[in-house]
Amino acid sequence: MLRLGRREFGPHEPVIMAIVNRTPDSFYDRGATFGDEPALARVEQAVAEGAAIIDIGGVKAGPGEEVTAKEEARRTVGFVAEVRRRFPDVIISVDTWRAEVGEAVCEAGADLLNDAWGGVDPGLAQVAARYGVGLVCTHAGGVEPRTRPHRVTYDDVVADILDVTVGLAERAVALGVPRESVLIDPGHDFGKNTRHSLEATRRLDEMVATGWPVLVSLSNKDFVGETLDRPVKERLIGTLATTAVSAWLGAQVYRVHEVAETRQVLEMVASIAGHRVPAVARRGLA
């Protein structure tokens, strides 16, 4: 059972996490939700389309202008409070690696801390424990936040992913983070080249076999772009194909830009797997 905020999810229940970037320079939308009203409209649309989690980020993942902890908090804390007020039942996640930002957003009502940089600030897990919120434990290959991998190598990338993410998850629980609220994430593109991310996808069932719920953040990423030689705005089909494979292999939470399309893919895979009945069944019955 996965428990986040006020919600509980069964082992075969896919969960969509919608991305809301509070940044002026995000790689995908180029700041489309930097302003409060566009961002709130995005939350409303995502919830209507089936997102259970809203993931709010105040710093883009890639290199760029420095964003201090104070500025990151300015971009996220008030917004978290407003989303909490307007959408009391939605699960609010904040994408941050900083403990001080995690503390501030938890005070404002966040339910989940999405640490995409692999525990670079060990205090973030302590914050999650103190507030009783969830934590995403990600493999980032040991790179510094907001840096790109350069000729990174692994003897076995999936073995490294398992060692790091399970270790972070067990540490979080030992600190007091509720076990049912801890997820692990292979960290596609983070500290990895395209072949590493493809292998992590192909062997995702090994992560699922650990028993920890698996989150995947695949949406329009560079490994999809390089695999198909497509620019950012032409990666949806590749993203959805990767989503279908990940769903078949047992991933549970999907961090995405396109909620409606992802929901259809997840529902179709769940029905093929026998975990969901078709929405209608008329063919051959008339």
GROMACS .gro file of N, CA and C in nm, residues 118 137-141 159-169:
model
   51
  118GLY      N    1   1.932   1.252  -0.542
  118GLY     CA    2   1.993   1.137  -0.475
  118GLY      C    3   2.049   1.162  -0.337
  137CYS      N    4   1.324   0.870  -0.336
  137CYS     CA    5   1.468   0.844  -0.328
  137CYS      C    6   1.519   0.808  -0.467
  138THR      N    7   1.601   0.894  -0.523
  138THR     CA    8   1.640   0.887  -0.664
  138THR      C    9   1.787   0.854  -0.681
  139HIS      N   10   1.817   0.781  -0.788
  139HIS     CA   11   1.956   0.757  -0.827
  139HIS      C   12   1.999   0.868  -0.923
  140ALA      N   13   2.103   0.941  -0.885
  140ALA     CA   14   2.153   1.049  -0.970
  140ALA      C   15   2.300   1.032  -1.004
  141GLY      N   16   2.354   0.916  -0.975
  141GLY     CA   17   2.492   0.888  -1.013
  141GLY      C   18   2.596   0.966  -0.939
  159ALA      N   19   2.246  -0.235  -1.105
  159ALA     CA   20   2.296  -0.272  -0.972
  159ALA      C   21   2.326  -0.148  -0.890
  160ASP      N   22   2.385  -0.047  -0.953
  160ASP     CA   23   2.414   0.078  -0.884
  160ASP      C   24   2.286   0.149  -0.844
  161ILE      N   25   2.189   0.151  -0.934
  161ILE     CA   26   2.059   0.212  -0.904
  161ILE      C   27   1.995   0.145  -0.784
  162LEU      N   28   1.995   0.014  -0.781
  162LEU     CA   29   1.935  -0.060  -0.671
  162LEU      C   30   2.007  -0.032  -0.540
  163ASP      N   31   2.138  -0.034  -0.543
  163ASP     CA   32   2.216  -0.012  -0.422
  163ASP      C   33   2.188   0.126  -0.364
  164VAL      N   34   2.186   0.228  -0.449
  164VAL     CA   35   2.168   0.365  -0.402
  164VAL      C   36   2.025   0.390  -0.355
  165THR      N   37   1.928   0.355  -0.438
  165THR     CA   38   1.789   0.390  -0.404
  165THR      C   39   1.737   0.311  -0.285
  166VAL      N   40   1.767   0.183  -0.279
  166VAL     CA   41   1.723   0.104  -0.164
  166VAL      C   42   1.794   0.152  -0.037
  167GLY      N   43   1.922   0.186  -0.049
  167GLY     CA   44   1.993   0.240   0.065
  167GLY      C   45   1.933   0.369   0.117
  168LEU      N   46   1.898   0.459   0.025
  168LEU     CA   47   1.834   0.585   0.064
  168LEU      C   48   1.697   0.561   0.127
  169ALA      N   49   1.623   0.466   0.070
  169ALA     CA   50   1.490   0.436   0.122
  169ALA      C   51   1.499   0.379   0.264
   0.00000   0.00000   0.00000
